[in-house]
Structure formats: C-alpha cells, structure tokens
Amino acid sequence: MAEIRRYPIGIQTFQDIIEGKYIYVDKTKYIVDFREQGLKFVFLSRPRRFGKSLFASMLHAYYEGKKDLFDGLAVGEYEKDWVKHPVLHFDMSGAKHFDAERLTSYLNWQLQPYEEAYGCADDDNSTNVRLANLVKRAYKQTGQKVVIIIDEYDAPLLDVVHEEENLHKLRLIMQNFYSPLKMLDPYLELVFITGITKFSQLSIFSELNNLYNISMYDRYSAICGISKTELTTQMRHDVELFAESMGIGYDEMLTRLKDYYDGYHFSRHSEDIFNPFSLIMSMASHELGNYWFGSGTPSYIINVMKKFHTGISDIEKKGAGVTDFDVSPEQMTSPLPLLYQSGYLTIKKYNPITQRYVLDYPNHEVRIGMLQALAPNYLAPRQMDNSSFLGDFLDHLCEHDMNAALERMRVYLASISNRLSNKSERDVQTVFYLIFSLMGAYVRVEEDSAVGRADVVIHMPDTIYVLELKYDGSAKAALQQIDDKGYLIPYSANGKRLVKVGINYDSAKRTLGEWIVSESKYYVQSMTNEDFMMRAIALSIDNVRNGGGPFGAVITRHGKVVATGVNRVTANNDPTAHAEVTAIRNAARELGTFDLSDCEIYTSCEPCPMCLGAIYWARLKKVYFANDKHDAKAIGFDDSFIYDELALPRDERKLPSEVMLRDEAQEAFRLWSEKKDKVEY
C-alpha cells in the first residue's frame, strides 16, 4: 500500500501543520538568521498564497515559546533558551472591499482580544492610542518585550489602488493605526510586516524609517515558496509518487512541475522558486492544473492595467528600473512593478549597469491564466465561448483538417470583430496573439517572430503547422515568405508532417479572407549548407531570448539534421553545456554511437578549445562556423588564454597542478592494456 502523504491544503497555521503531521518544508532557518543578525523591524513582500501567513504563524509560535513544535527543525537545534513573549498578531487579509467606517471597525475588532488579555483604559478611543497602550501594558505585565506581527498589511488598500480618493481615505486610517510603532521601540522585541506591495508604495509606514525590507535580497529569496533544492530533497519522495501516478520518470515529472509552477525570482540572483500553493495542490491531486491563478481573480490588476491602457503585448519581457518599485500609486505610469509584486510577473534578468530588471511571466500557469483573464476584453466576453472555439479549432487539427479549422476561425473572428477598438492592424495582431497563446494551454505554440520562425507554429502529435499572417495582403505572399525565409528549416528533423499555411486578414470584412494550405516535403528531403547554418544561427538567437548564451549548433548526417544544441551554461549551471558539446551528446544518444565520423557540425560561432576537443574526440568530419573567435572576444567570450596556457610548461601555468599517486593510478592503465574485449575510442 502506497504511503499516504498529508498535504496542508488551506491550512496556514504552523501549529496545526506540525501537530497534524502534514508535510512541512522547514523555513525555521530564517528565524535563526533574524536572531543572529538582531533584526527588529522587518518587512517582507510576496505574492498572495505564497506562504507569508504560514511564516508569520511560525514566528508567532516561536516567540510564544512553543518549543515542542520545533523538534527536528533548524531553529529547534539552534535555540537553547526558549522565552515566551507577548505576541500581537494582526491579520489584515479580512479587510478587503471596506469603506472607511468598516475598516475602522475591523481594526477595533483586531485589537479587542488583546485588550481582553492585557486590559484597556476607558479613554483609549483611537486605534493608535489603543495599540500604543496595549504594547506598554503587555510589556509591563509579562516583563518581556512584545512581538508585533502584521500580516497582509496592504489588503485594505489593494482594491482601491486605482481610486485616488478612496485610497487616500483608507491610507490615512492605516497610517494612524501603525503610527506608534517607532516610538514603541523600547518595548518591542520584533515587528514583522508582510504584504504584496512594498511599503513605500502605499506610504503607510512613512515614519518607520528603520523598517528593514528583505523582499529583494538574495539570502531571503526562498523565505516563502518552495525552492528547487527543497523540492528535490525534502519533497523528493512526493515528486516520485506523482511521477509514478503519471506513468513517467522522475526527471520528466520535475520538468513538468517546473514548466507549470517554477520560475519565480525575487532578487537579482535568486534561485528558482516554485509557487507553493499550486505545487501542494498539484501534489495532493496528482494533476497539473491552474490552481494559484484560479484561486482568485486579480481584479485590482485588471483595473490598474485599464487605467494605464496596458495592452497584452505590453506585459511580456519588459523592463523596470530599481526606483520604479518605490513609486506611489499617484505617481505610477506603468503597472509592471505592481504586476511583479503581485506574482504575475517575475525577474528574469538584471542589468547592474542600468539598474533595470527584465520582467516576464514566471511560468505556464500564470501566463495562460493572465491571458484568459484578459481575453474577454478582446475576444468573446464569455470564457465559455472562447474555450469552445479553441476546442473546435484543435479538434479539426487533430483530424488533419486545417481548412475546417480556419473556416471555424473565420466565423469566430466575424462574431467578435465589433469588440475591436479601432479595427486596426494592431488590434488584429492582438486578437491573433491571444488566440494562439491560449492554444498554448493545450498544445505547444510558438508566437514570437524571429529569424527562422513564422508568425505562428503549432506542434501537434504528428504534424507541425507553420502559419504566416498578412493584413490586407495575400495568402500567396504569406506562403512565399515561409519559403523565402526558410521558416520550415528548424522543424525539418522532427520526423513530422510539415504543413505551411498562408493567411490573409480582410480588414473590410473584419475576418479571414483567403488562405492556402500546403504540405511541404522539400526541406525534409533537401537542405543546403546555408540552410543548416541558418538553423544554427536561429537557435543561437532564440537561445538568448530564452535565457541562454548566444550560441547554437546543428549536427547533420547524409544531408539530414541528426541533433541540435544550444549554450545552457548559466541556465543549467553546467560549465560544459556549450552548444557544440550539447549537440554532440544529443547526436551520440540519437545515433547510439560515440563515433560521429560520418557527421558534420554547423555552429554559429567558431568552437572554443573545449568544444574543438570534443569535436575531435567525436571524429566529426567537418566543422562549419559563422562568427569567429574574434567576434566572440568582442562580446566578452575570450578563450585565447587557454591556448596560451596549453603552450606553457605545466609548472608555469596559472592553474596549479600536482602529480600524486601515479604508481597507484597505473593499475587502471595496466588493466585496460590487458583487456581483450575493450572498445577502442
């Protein structure tokens, strides 16, 4: 019988998780960090449902001295003297959609149980005075400094962040409530505040200038969420059980979980963080689904995007400066920082020179969820209608009937044309972008335009459709562009049917005009040296856009592509993962041999010494390259020093080396020399 694993679905109380023997990823090492650094006023920003409340609950239990709950955890091994502090824990998550009167009542309700415990004065009528006196009484009665935990501090304000008048009223109430915190310093052990937005954006803690914001520091990048390290160690067994239920291997399961729920970066050099809510829900159900995004409609996000007239294509791979995260709502000119802090975008790259971040969707779940939330603004107003169209379109493709699929699209576009703002080419491009992006929830779709890639590429189980779209042009011209630009080349080695589709959009009719569907066999049968090199170059360009180095390689055999490779050194943390080495590994695996003497390699740049050595060892019969080593040096890839080093005597090289235990090592060489059935290489 398989082991039953208890997942804490909907449970945000640390004590309940521990006592209920639910799975818990140990985050108590951060308490040790806080203690050793002597942190006192701490702020943490993270998206909703990312574990902020659980971390706050864990702090609550620790400072109340509940030692037994921490047995076997990092802080349990660290702490020797357990001290019980009075803890005032204010959860603001219930104060959403409130006006000024209801917000004040909510704050009174939050104060009441602590006043019942520590007393109150009859003349304590304002919330700030009551909070100040409450802290002083708790300190006096217990003899211990007070811990204040404020969870989801910005919850009352997020829904009105786009409404200047209401935002101002509610902000004044919150400012007043928190105003005593700085002057209470002598009575406080720790103040820990969580929220979605940075405190400076909502200007609530303007007087608390000693608040330490840990939100974007590398050492705290995994304080909430589940890191890949934690997943592959503390939760490895859970991944194995999931993989078994799916009928796939462990590595494949990791890849799927990464595609769906990974990709969050909360600092410049953050490790990848998985969404904990989606990951736990997925583990419990053994289903890959849209859990986090589906758990709440980001209405305030949609409203802010409307306020700044932000289009769908304005979100992906966009830049934001460091100072943008500190801008108040009244001064905001873009929703990007708010999208980041809310978890809909994440850091993909940081430029230390310009101090700018590149923001993008973190993963498949968020991208598809965001597009589905925005789709009614451009497509049919009901999600059901959009899903029905996409389902019909893909059903026709599964039946190898592209003409029927496009006819269904013609009817659908005609039904939504009146929703387009000005019937411009940009509107049409947005509609097509949305349609094919949403298809990505079901099949692999490429929408980015790049060298060697058409407007849209749809990957079906046995067929690849390459689509080129024209606006008031001709289907013939679109089809010709597919041929002229070599858009089929990247897919010629897949062993699938290749179907090219030229489409014209008729602006007068506001739907599809003519189209031409043509199955192609040319590239499968005959490709030139230039075709292969263009493929390597296209790989290098795409790889840069996908977070890798600017290098691509293609290995061919008898005029057909055998394998490809791109540089994934930084992406995979593998210093040997150069494009040529990766391509050689893939080719050897594909052909089932280490001897590639009947193969040729096309690489976007002259091979480095390591790759050249690998090429020699693989016995490839010819190398073709585009950029040379001087071009590589000009952008920071200089490997000439390796050749210089190899020319020097061993004792003059910069890398120290020492000969040791040579006699012992000779035994392996002796055994190899005497081996009768060895395979020479």
XYZ file of C-alpha atoms in Angstrom:
681
model
C 0.000 0.000 0.000
C 1.353 3.385 -1.015
C 2.309 5.809 1.727
C -0.366 8.427 2.465
C 1.102 11.913 2.421
C -0.791 14.679 4.220
C -0.705 17.999 2.394
C -1.672 21.187 4.267
C -4.316 22.387 1.809
C -5.969 25.513 3.155
C -4.025 25.314 6.447
C -1.952 28.389 7.264
C -1.416 27.810 10.986
C 2.023 26.442 11.808
C 0.847 24.621 14.942
C -1.933 22.811 13.062
C 0.506 21.652 10.372
C 3.040 20.284 12.859
C 0.537 18.660 15.219
C -1.439 17.275 12.287
C 1.757 15.766 10.816
C 1.275 17.492 7.495
C 4.162 17.925 5.091
C 6.187 20.977 6.092
C 9.155 22.488 4.254
C 11.419 23.803 7.000
C 11.752 27.604 6.874
C 12.808 27.998 10.506
C 16.424 28.675 9.500
C 15.273 32.214 8.751
C 14.356 32.695 12.418
C 17.949 31.775 13.202
C 19.059 34.369 10.649
C 16.828 37.056 12.198
C 18.162 36.266 15.679
C 21.822 36.210 14.720
C 21.529 39.499 12.836
C 19.493 41.125 15.563
C 16.720 42.161 13.173
C 13.930 44.111 14.839
C 11.770 45.856 12.212
C 11.352 43.554 9.195
C 9.202 43.847 6.078
C 8.568 41.061 3.540
C 6.743 41.443 0.226
C 5.489 38.322 -1.567
C 2.517 37.460 -3.812
C -0.742 36.157 -2.348
C -0.868 32.498 -1.300
C 2.902 32.271 -1.241
C 3.352 31.267 2.400
C 3.580 34.703 4.063
C 0.820 33.873 6.565
C 2.349 30.491 7.379
C 5.718 32.148 8.022
C 4.024 34.746 10.232
C 2.265 31.928 12.125
C 5.599 30.154 12.586
C 7.121 33.326 14.063
C 4.101 33.629 16.351
C 4.606 30.087 17.687
C 8.343 30.617 18.154
C 8.033 33.836 20.131
C 5.334 32.316 22.303
C 7.956 29.719 23.289
C 6.195 26.636 21.892
C 9.366 24.575 21.914
C 7.760 21.193 21.185
C 6.544 22.368 17.772
C 10.107 22.894 16.556
C 11.634 19.492 17.359
C 13.769 18.364 14.432
C 13.635 21.765 12.723
C 16.524 24.171 12.198
C 15.570 26.609 14.968
C 14.905 23.710 17.342
C 18.558 22.724 17.055
C 19.679 26.353 17.399
C 17.596 27.737 20.271
C 18.715 26.890 23.836
C 16.769 29.427 25.878
C 13.084 29.468 24.980
C 11.425 32.705 26.125
C 7.693 33.402 25.961
C 6.964 36.869 24.606
C 3.571 38.534 24.331
C 2.607 38.394 20.641
C 0.146 40.791 18.979
C -0.779 39.263 15.623
C -2.911 41.406 13.308
C -4.268 39.696 10.181
C -5.431 42.352 7.701
C -6.447 39.897 4.964
C -10.089 40.107 6.076
C -10.275 43.868 5.491
C -10.910 43.831 1.746
C -13.574 45.891 -0.054
C -14.117 48.082 3.039
C -15.040 51.734 3.267
C -13.543 53.973 5.962
C -16.148 53.125 8.622
C -15.926 49.367 8.163
C -12.111 49.467 8.138
C -12.083 51.291 11.481
C -14.484 48.687 12.907
C -12.217 45.907 11.659
C -9.199 47.421 13.424
C -11.231 47.672 16.635
C -12.132 44.003 16.263
C -8.465 43.085 15.790
C -7.469 44.938 18.987
C -10.291 43.578 21.163
C -8.945 40.090 22.124
C -5.586 41.524 23.192
C -7.289 44.229 25.263
C -9.277 41.464 26.956
C -5.989 39.760 27.797
C -3.964 42.784 28.890
C -6.629 45.353 29.753
C -7.596 48.727 28.332
C -8.436 52.251 29.543
C -11.828 53.889 29.132
C -10.320 56.910 27.389
C -8.493 54.777 24.809
C -10.714 55.561 21.834
C -8.439 55.992 18.792
C -6.789 52.888 17.339
C -3.241 54.261 17.506
C -3.541 55.190 21.186
C -5.083 51.818 21.990
C -2.235 49.993 20.178
C 0.439 52.016 21.990
C -1.085 51.470 25.419
C -1.681 47.798 24.680
C 2.024 47.233 23.949
C 3.087 49.043 27.121
C 0.652 47.055 29.296
C 1.731 43.716 27.753
C 5.364 44.583 28.413
C 4.662 45.655 31.991
C 2.541 42.618 32.848
C 4.847 39.950 31.371
C 8.270 41.530 31.828
C 9.088 40.569 28.231
C 9.307 42.699 25.111
C 6.383 42.494 22.718
C 6.323 40.929 19.246
C 4.027 42.592 16.678
C 3.117 40.655 13.542
C 1.116 42.455 10.834
C 0.107 40.057 8.081
C -1.112 41.347 4.682
C -0.820 44.972 5.779
C -1.908 46.289 2.359
C -5.036 44.127 1.906
C -7.437 47.028 2.693
C -5.782 49.218 0.038
C -5.098 46.991 -2.972
C -8.663 47.009 -4.283
C -8.710 50.824 -4.340
C -5.138 51.379 -5.530
C -6.533 52.800 -8.803
C -9.034 55.051 -6.993
C -7.254 58.146 -5.734
C -9.999 59.413 -3.377
C -10.759 56.115 -1.611
C -7.079 55.209 -1.466
C -6.332 58.452 0.355
C -9.078 57.924 2.981
C -8.165 54.337 3.791
C -4.447 55.075 3.801
C -4.901 57.755 6.469
C -6.689 55.232 8.701
C -3.871 52.690 8.295
C -1.174 55.344 8.795
C -2.829 56.375 12.036
C -3.077 52.784 13.300
C 0.615 51.999 12.670
C 1.968 55.428 13.706
C 3.047 54.442 17.289
C 5.393 51.655 16.118
C 8.572 53.733 16.022
C 8.112 55.321 19.444
C 7.362 51.895 20.951
C 10.877 50.680 20.130
C 11.950 50.204 23.813
C 9.030 47.819 24.388
C 9.408 45.726 21.218
C 11.310 42.507 20.510
C 10.323 42.242 16.835
C 7.979 43.898 14.346
C 7.335 41.685 11.319
C 5.152 43.023 8.483
C 4.042 41.203 5.334
C 2.223 42.377 2.244
C 2.096 42.215 -1.517
C 3.276 45.744 -2.299
C 6.382 47.461 -0.988
C 5.503 49.622 1.977
C 6.900 52.758 0.351
C 4.396 52.485 -2.500
C 1.423 52.896 -0.218
C 3.139 55.385 2.102
C 1.768 53.816 5.278
C 4.987 53.472 7.235
C 6.482 56.855 6.359
C 7.540 57.464 9.970
C 9.019 53.991 10.419
C 12.306 54.736 8.653
C 14.131 51.857 10.341
C 11.992 49.188 8.657
C 14.298 46.622 7.018
C 12.866 45.466 3.684
C 14.223 41.963 2.987
C 11.985 41.355 -0.040
C 14.612 41.600 -2.803
C 17.752 40.258 -1.098
C 19.288 37.032 -2.388
C 19.658 35.463 1.073
C 15.871 35.683 1.584
C 14.788 34.697 -1.936
C 13.437 31.323 -0.710
C 11.923 32.526 2.582
C 8.492 31.825 1.074
C 7.640 29.403 -1.687
C 9.491 26.162 -2.359
C 12.948 26.243 -3.925
C 14.128 23.598 -6.363
C 16.606 22.434 -3.728
C 13.810 21.958 -1.196
C 11.653 20.180 -3.768
C 14.377 17.714 -4.750
C 15.416 16.988 -1.144
C 12.626 17.489 1.404
C 9.895 16.677 -1.146
C 11.698 14.265 -3.463
C 9.515 11.360 -2.350
C 6.404 13.349 -3.222
C 7.719 14.011 -6.723
C 8.455 10.300 -7.122
C 4.907 9.375 -6.073
C 3.495 11.946 -8.508
C 5.682 10.609 -11.339
C 4.551 7.047 -10.607
C 0.884 8.077 -10.777
C 1.519 9.823 -14.128
C 3.428 6.877 -15.548
C 6.542 8.938 -16.244
C 10.070 9.194 -14.859
C 11.277 11.415 -12.018
C 13.205 13.813 -14.288
C 10.244 14.251 -16.635
C 7.992 14.957 -13.649
C 10.401 17.644 -12.433
C 10.387 19.234 -15.878
C 6.590 19.376 -15.973
C 6.366 20.840 -12.467
C 8.990 23.409 -13.414
C 7.116 24.443 -16.566
C 3.853 24.878 -14.671
C 4.845 26.281 -11.259
C 8.517 27.317 -11.203
C 10.263 30.417 -12.486
C 9.779 32.951 -9.683
C 12.774 35.144 -8.868
C 12.571 37.626 -6.009
C 16.079 39.047 -6.180
C 18.874 39.682 -8.647
C 20.451 36.235 -8.214
C 17.525 34.305 -6.795
C 17.286 30.585 -7.257
C 14.134 29.358 -8.946
C 11.140 29.326 -6.613
C 8.039 27.183 -7.111
C 4.591 28.504 -6.272
C 3.833 26.642 -3.007
C 0.036 26.788 -3.305
C -0.055 25.326 -6.819
C 2.671 22.804 -6.060
C 0.915 21.445 -2.971
C -2.456 21.319 -4.728
C -0.870 19.514 -7.653
C 0.919 17.018 -5.395
C -2.264 16.277 -3.481
C -4.417 15.746 -6.564
C -1.709 14.301 -8.829
C -2.993 16.647 -11.519
C -1.253 19.569 -13.235
C -3.758 22.388 -13.054
C -4.335 26.113 -12.827
C -4.542 26.368 -9.037
C -2.960 29.662 -7.952
C -4.347 31.827 -10.703
C -7.724 30.136 -10.498
C -7.955 30.780 -6.744
C -8.624 34.479 -7.147
C -9.428 36.945 -9.890
C -6.825 39.724 -9.968
C -9.453 42.464 -10.275
C -7.182 45.227 -8.974
C -4.537 44.203 -11.515
C -7.020 44.336 -14.387
C -8.236 47.758 -13.188
C -4.700 49.155 -12.987
C -3.897 47.830 -16.471
C -7.023 49.520 -17.809
C -6.057 52.757 -16.062
C -2.709 52.846 -17.876
C -4.087 51.429 -21.162
C -1.722 48.475 -20.944
C -2.076 46.023 -23.818
C -1.452 42.310 -23.680
C 1.782 42.577 -25.656
C 2.995 45.336 -23.313
C 3.489 42.889 -20.438
C 5.963 40.268 -21.596
C 9.733 40.783 -21.433
C 9.501 44.405 -20.331
C 11.955 46.468 -18.322
C 11.535 48.202 -14.976
C 14.023 50.312 -13.068
C 15.031 49.747 -9.455
C 13.356 53.005 -8.390
C 10.096 52.018 -10.119
C 9.293 49.726 -7.207
C 9.166 52.698 -4.824
C 6.727 54.839 -6.788
C 3.423 55.662 -5.071
C 0.139 54.840 -6.856
C -0.409 58.523 -7.619
C 2.908 58.669 -9.469
C 2.733 55.304 -11.246
C 2.961 55.394 -15.039
C 3.064 51.630 -15.549
C 1.511 48.610 -13.813
C 4.674 46.498 -14.238
C 6.059 46.862 -10.674
C 2.644 46.021 -9.235
C 2.350 43.036 -11.580
C 5.743 41.850 -10.310
C 4.937 42.238 -6.637
C 1.592 40.529 -7.102
C 3.270 37.477 -8.663
C 2.011 37.865 -12.229
C 5.476 38.842 -13.458
C 8.873 37.918 -12.087
C 12.510 38.932 -12.520
C 14.132 37.224 -15.493
C 17.269 39.356 -15.775
C 19.035 42.222 -14.015
C 21.443 44.736 -15.560
C 23.732 46.166 -12.839
C 24.917 48.985 -15.115
C 21.467 50.397 -15.870
C 19.949 49.009 -12.645
C 16.988 47.701 -14.596
C 15.092 44.446 -14.364
C 13.565 42.452 -17.220
C 10.166 41.187 -16.099
C 8.153 38.341 -17.642
C 5.599 35.692 -16.777
C 7.146 33.174 -14.361
C 5.583 30.013 -15.773
C 2.915 28.325 -17.867
C 0.187 28.556 -15.225
C 0.459 32.316 -14.762
C 0.869 33.131 -18.454
C -2.183 31.168 -19.554
C -4.203 32.365 -16.563
C -3.363 36.009 -17.230
C -4.202 35.712 -20.910
C -7.518 34.036 -20.071
C -8.332 36.863 -17.646
C -7.574 39.494 -20.292
C -9.138 37.645 -23.229
C -12.747 38.872 -22.687
C -11.530 42.443 -23.338
C -10.554 41.443 -26.887
C -12.340 38.199 -27.742
C -15.774 36.908 -26.834
C -16.946 38.282 -23.472
C -17.555 34.802 -22.067
C -14.760 32.352 -21.326
C -17.020 29.512 -22.445
C -17.260 30.931 -25.957
C -13.500 31.320 -26.243
C -12.814 27.832 -24.907
C -15.415 26.337 -27.252
C -13.759 27.965 -30.266
C -10.278 26.825 -29.242
C -11.534 23.304 -28.650
C -13.239 23.164 -32.063
C -10.143 24.565 -33.792
C -7.836 21.986 -32.215
C -10.281 19.147 -32.862
C -10.120 19.945 -36.575
C -6.313 19.981 -36.461
C -6.294 16.588 -34.735
C -8.356 15.376 -37.697
C -5.734 16.868 -40.087
C -8.284 19.337 -41.435
C -6.674 22.785 -41.368
C -9.246 24.137 -43.822
C -12.093 23.310 -41.432
C -10.131 24.829 -38.547
C -9.633 28.091 -40.442
C -13.291 28.155 -41.507
C -14.196 27.905 -37.811
C -11.819 30.777 -37.117
C -13.376 32.852 -39.906
C -16.816 32.547 -38.285
C -15.428 33.248 -34.806
C -13.498 36.371 -35.850
C -16.569 37.746 -37.605
C -18.535 37.348 -34.358
C -16.020 39.320 -32.244
C -14.934 41.982 -34.726
C -17.098 44.663 -33.148
C -15.172 44.351 -29.888
C -12.019 45.686 -31.526
C -11.336 49.287 -30.532
C -10.464 50.755 -33.930
C -10.242 47.779 -36.243
C -6.533 48.488 -36.795
C -3.799 46.058 -37.715
C -2.548 46.258 -34.112
C -5.971 45.130 -32.858
C -5.963 42.215 -35.249
C -2.447 41.256 -34.206
C -3.574 41.305 -30.570
C -6.511 39.022 -31.341
C -4.329 36.510 -33.177
C -1.726 36.717 -30.412
C -4.372 35.894 -27.811
C -5.930 33.069 -29.783
C -2.696 31.241 -30.399
C -1.318 31.999 -26.945
C -4.401 30.454 -25.357
C -3.914 27.395 -27.539
C -0.663 27.001 -25.628
C -2.750 25.667 -22.744
C -3.340 22.522 -24.807
C -0.535 22.200 -27.374
C 2.868 23.718 -27.952
C 2.564 27.015 -29.794
C 5.301 29.493 -30.740
C 4.121 33.044 -31.303
C 7.336 35.100 -31.226
C 8.569 36.368 -34.542
C 12.312 35.767 -35.015
C 14.851 34.810 -37.634
C 13.851 31.419 -38.933
C 10.387 31.433 -37.371
C 6.973 32.250 -38.762
C 4.223 34.200 -37.025
C 2.765 31.037 -35.504
C 3.986 27.446 -35.236
C 1.602 24.801 -33.873
C 3.051 21.472 -32.735
C 0.555 18.609 -32.951
C 1.437 14.980 -32.143
C 2.229 14.071 -35.757
C 2.172 17.400 -37.623
C 3.783 20.836 -37.413
C 1.767 23.724 -38.830
C 3.710 26.857 -39.813
C 1.430 29.888 -40.232
C 2.225 33.294 -41.736
C -0.388 36.052 -41.442
C -0.876 39.073 -43.715
C -3.078 42.109 -43.121
C -4.831 43.124 -46.353
C -2.212 41.283 -48.346
C -2.441 37.901 -50.000
C -2.232 34.305 -48.872
C 0.174 33.614 -51.736
C 2.594 36.277 -50.466
C 2.391 34.834 -46.949
C 3.134 31.348 -48.265
C 6.051 32.668 -50.317
C 7.520 34.309 -47.222
C 7.568 30.941 -45.457
C 9.697 29.589 -48.304
C 11.901 32.659 -48.749
C 12.715 32.975 -45.037
C 13.238 29.260 -44.500
C 10.662 29.056 -41.701
C 10.362 25.292 -42.093
C 14.062 24.628 -41.621
C 14.044 24.462 -37.796
C 11.467 21.658 -37.890
C 12.807 19.532 -40.725
C 14.405 16.931 -38.461
C 11.339 16.270 -36.288
C 10.041 13.444 -38.455
C 6.572 15.034 -38.556
C 4.376 16.255 -41.397
C 5.233 19.852 -42.254
C 2.277 21.966 -43.311
C 2.682 25.603 -44.299
C -0.303 27.940 -44.166
C -0.517 31.403 -45.723
C -3.400 33.517 -44.399
C -4.744 36.936 -45.313
C -6.881 39.033 -42.957
C -9.514 41.091 -44.783
C -9.964 44.352 -42.828
C -13.132 45.252 -44.769
C -14.875 42.034 -43.717
C -13.036 42.032 -40.346
C -12.268 38.338 -40.560
C -10.121 35.889 -42.519
C -10.093 36.348 -46.271
C -8.270 33.760 -48.340
C -5.823 31.160 -47.166
C -3.615 28.494 -48.735
C -2.675 25.224 -47.029
C 0.265 23.329 -48.478
C 2.100 20.272 -47.186
C 5.837 20.602 -47.717
C 8.408 17.862 -48.205
C 11.222 19.917 -49.680
C 13.129 20.657 -46.527
C 12.924 17.114 -45.272
C 14.493 15.850 -48.475
C 16.980 18.552 -49.445
C 18.748 21.175 -47.376
C 21.825 23.193 -48.260
C 24.835 24.078 -46.106
C 23.349 27.573 -45.799
C 20.062 26.074 -44.548
C 21.877 24.148 -41.820
C 23.892 27.212 -40.793
C 20.740 29.361 -40.713
C 19.273 26.763 -38.375
C 22.280 27.065 -36.050
C 22.039 30.865 -36.153
C 18.289 30.784 -35.434
C 18.982 28.514 -32.461
C 21.553 30.982 -31.100
C 19.130 33.912 -31.405
C 16.257 32.042 -29.775
C 18.552 30.833 -27.002
C 19.460 34.393 -25.996
C 15.757 35.225 -25.793
C 15.218 32.157 -23.611
C 17.917 32.995 -21.083
C 20.902 31.147 -22.608
C 24.147 32.146 -24.310
C 24.377 33.361 -27.951
C 25.459 30.023 -29.418
C 23.706 27.290 -31.401
C 24.905 24.138 -33.180
C 23.476 21.607 -35.651
C 24.883 18.152 -36.437
C 23.947 16.560 -39.775
C 24.377 13.133 -41.322
C 23.846 12.392 -45.011
C 22.176 15.759 -45.531
C 19.708 15.482 -42.653
C 19.699 17.045 -39.199
C 20.590 14.500 -36.519
C 20.716 16.716 -33.440
C 20.941 20.311 -32.262
C 22.372 22.051 -29.231
C 22.414 25.472 -27.588
C 24.531 27.026 -24.850
C 22.881 26.397 -21.441
C 25.841 27.056 -19.134
C 24.055 29.527 -16.871
C 20.581 28.098 -17.342
C 21.687 24.597 -16.250
C 24.633 25.610 -14.039
C 26.805 23.384 -16.225
C 30.105 24.934 -17.402
C 30.437 22.231 -20.083
C 26.991 22.833 -21.607
C 28.296 24.643 -24.697
C 26.234 24.392 -27.862
C 28.681 22.072 -29.646
C 29.095 19.737 -26.663
C 25.342 19.584 -26.139
C 24.788 18.823 -29.831
C 27.439 16.059 -29.740
C 25.809 14.487 -26.687
C 22.393 14.583 -28.353
C 23.722 13.165 -31.640
C 25.554 10.315 -29.922
C 22.381 9.485 -27.985
C 20.233 9.663 -31.132
C 22.557 7.506 -33.243
C 23.583 5.146 -30.461
C 27.315 5.618 -31.041
C 30.251 7.753 -29.878
C 31.737 7.667 -33.389
C 30.305 10.564 -35.415
C 32.816 10.295 -38.240
C 30.071 10.383 -40.877
C 28.585 13.584 -39.420
C 29.236 17.303 -39.857
C 28.667 20.146 -37.411
C 27.363 23.660 -38.116
C 27.924 26.117 -35.288
C 27.006 29.779 -35.006
C 30.493 30.583 -33.693
C 33.995 29.151 -34.023
C 34.371 26.393 -31.394
C 36.272 27.110 -28.175
C 39.147 24.794 -27.135
C 36.839 22.535 -25.110
C 34.339 22.189 -27.938
C 37.055 21.724 -30.528
C 38.474 18.932 -28.396
C 35.045 17.325 -28.160
C 34.652 17.603 -31.945
C 37.977 15.841 -32.461
C 37.075 13.120 -29.962
C 33.706 12.598 -31.690
C 35.553 12.374 -35.035
C 33.203 14.760 -36.832
C 34.448 15.042 -40.409
C 33.928 18.786 -40.916
C 33.180 21.970 -38.988
C 31.271 24.960 -40.397
C 31.075 28.155 -38.336
C 29.708 31.710 -38.770
C 31.077 34.111 -36.132
C 34.793 33.594 -35.402
C 36.759 33.739 -32.154
C 37.465 37.450 -32.626
C 33.722 38.168 -32.815
C 33.260 36.153 -29.619
C 36.063 38.030 -27.881
C 34.432 41.351 -28.758
C 31.360 40.455 -26.660
C 33.301 39.013 -23.715
C 33.885 35.368 -24.721
C 37.690 35.233 -24.914
C 39.215 31.753 -24.749
C 42.635 32.616 -26.207
C 44.171 32.343 -22.722
C 43.502 28.580 -22.770
C 45.632 28.133 -25.882
C 48.321 30.269 -24.234
C 48.188 28.128 -21.117
C 48.472 24.859 -23.042
C 51.633 26.104 -24.734
C 53.366 26.644 -21.375
C 55.196 24.045 -19.295
C 52.911 22.622 -16.609
C 54.690 24.379 -13.745
C 54.315 27.804 -15.420
C 50.546 27.696 -15.893
C 48.196 29.874 -13.855
C 46.193 26.833 -12.786
C 48.273 24.932 -10.183
C 48.614 21.205 -10.764
C 50.382 18.495 -8.826
C 51.242 14.894 -9.732
C 50.393 12.417 -6.964
C 49.853 8.646 -6.533
C 50.969 7.924 -10.089
C 52.031 4.352 -9.286
C 48.611 3.522 -7.869
C 46.855 5.041 -10.847
C 48.863 2.927 -13.275
C 46.840 -0.132 -12.265
C 43.820 1.040 -14.228
C 46.006 1.608 -17.298
C 47.515 -1.854 -16.938
C 44.084 -3.477 -16.756
C 42.955 -1.559 -19.822
C 46.044 -2.612 -21.794
C 45.405 -6.255 -20.976
C 41.662 -6.109 -21.633
C 40.837 -8.305 -24.654
C 37.269 -7.137 -25.337
C 37.749 -3.377 -24.894
C 36.080 -0.950 -27.291
C 38.696 1.398 -28.698
C 37.834 5.074 -28.946
